[in-house]
Amino acid sequence: MVIYLEFQIGKERDRQMNRLFSEIAIGNGKVKNRIVMPPMVCFGYTGAEGMITEKNIGHYEARAKGGVGLIIVEATCVNPSGRLADLQLGLWSD
């Protein structure tokens, strides 16, 4: 009986893991899997005036190539006075 229960638990786990790696529709779009990278501020990657740098791009590019289905970008200020630190990403100017 115990062996049977362990077998069933293993099958259920495998079924759930298969769903984790399956495509999902969000609105009109599709995401290749259900793995989501939460927003994480990368202090020190950003350039002067909150501008994005090659280091920022490389950081997100590596996560995308690693297989993450959806990436939520870090906290981004819309006004310089709202920054948590001098090197926080911002989008208050072009």
Coordinates of C-alpha atoms in Angstrom, one line a residue:
M1 CA 0.0 0.0 0.0
V2 CA 2.8 2.4 0.9
I3 CA 4.6 1.8 -2.4
Y4 CA 1.3 2.4 -4.3
L5 CA 0.8 5.8 -2.5
E6 CA 4.4 6.9 -3.2
F7 CA 3.9 5.9 -6.8
Q8 CA 0.8 8.0 -7.1
I9 CA 2.4 11.0 -5.4
G10 CA 5.3 10.7 -7.9
K11 CA 2.9 10.7 -10.8
E12 CA 1.0 13.7 -9.5
R13 CA 4.2 15.6 -9.0
D14 CA 5.3 14.8 -12.6
R15 CA 1.9 15.9 -13.9
Q16 CA 2.2 19.2 -12.1
M17 CA 5.8 19.7 -13.3
N18 CA 4.8 19.1 -16.9
R19 CA 2.3 21.9 -16.5
L20 CA 5.0 24.2 -15.2
F21 CA 6.9 23.8 -18.5
S22 CA 3.8 24.0 -20.7
E23 CA 2.8 27.0 -22.8
I24 CA 0.2 29.4 -21.4
A25 CA -2.0 32.1 -23.0
I26 CA -2.2 35.5 -21.4
G27 CA -4.7 37.7 -23.2
N28 CA -3.8 37.6 -26.9
G29 CA -0.2 36.5 -26.2
K30 CA 1.5 33.2 -25.4
V31 CA 4.2 32.5 -22.9
K32 CA 6.5 29.5 -23.5
N33 CA 6.2 28.2 -20.0
R34 CA 4.9 29.2 -16.5
I35 CA 8.2 30.1 -15.0
V36 CA 8.2 33.8 -14.0
M37 CA 11.2 35.8 -12.9
P38 CA 10.0 38.3 -10.3
P39 CA 11.2 41.9 -10.3
M40 CA 14.6 42.4 -8.6
V41 CA 16.4 45.8 -8.6
C42 CA 19.9 45.5 -9.9
F43 CA 21.6 48.4 -8.3
G44 CA 24.9 49.2 -10.0
Y45 CA 23.8 48.0 -13.5
T46 CA 22.1 51.3 -14.5
G47 CA 23.9 54.2 -16.0
A48 CA 23.7 57.9 -15.2
E49 CA 20.3 59.4 -15.1
G50 CA 18.7 56.0 -14.8
M51 CA 19.6 55.0 -18.3
I52 CA 19.7 51.3 -19.3
T53 CA 23.2 49.9 -20.0
E54 CA 24.6 46.9 -21.8
K55 CA 25.0 45.3 -18.3
N56 CA 21.2 45.6 -17.8
I57 CA 20.5 44.2 -21.2
G58 CA 22.9 41.3 -20.6
H59 CA 21.3 40.5 -17.3
Y60 CA 17.8 40.1 -18.8
E61 CA 19.0 38.5 -21.9
A62 CA 20.8 35.8 -19.9
R63 CA 17.6 35.0 -18.0
A64 CA 15.5 34.9 -21.2
K65 CA 18.0 32.5 -22.8
G66 CA 18.0 30.4 -19.6
G67 CA 14.4 29.5 -20.2
V68 CA 12.3 31.9 -18.1
G69 CA 8.9 32.2 -19.7
L70 CA 8.0 35.7 -18.3
I71 CA 10.3 38.3 -16.9
I72 CA 9.0 41.2 -14.8
V73 CA 11.4 44.1 -15.1
E74 CA 12.8 45.7 -11.9
A75 CA 11.4 48.8 -10.2
T76 CA 11.6 51.7 -12.6
C77 CA 11.1 55.3 -11.5
V78 CA 9.1 57.8 -13.5
N79 CA 10.6 60.7 -11.7
P80 CA 14.1 61.2 -10.4
S81 CA 12.8 62.2 -6.9
G82 CA 11.3 58.7 -6.5
R83 CA 14.5 56.8 -6.8
L84 CA 15.6 54.4 -4.1
A85 CA 19.2 54.9 -5.0
D86 CA 21.2 56.9 -7.5
L87 CA 21.7 54.0 -9.8
Q88 CA 18.1 52.9 -10.0
L89 CA 16.6 52.4 -13.4
G90 CA 14.4 55.3 -14.6
L91 CA 12.3 56.3 -17.5
W92 CA 11.6 60.0 -16.9
S93 CA 13.4 61.1 -20.1
D94 CA 14.4 59.7 -23.5

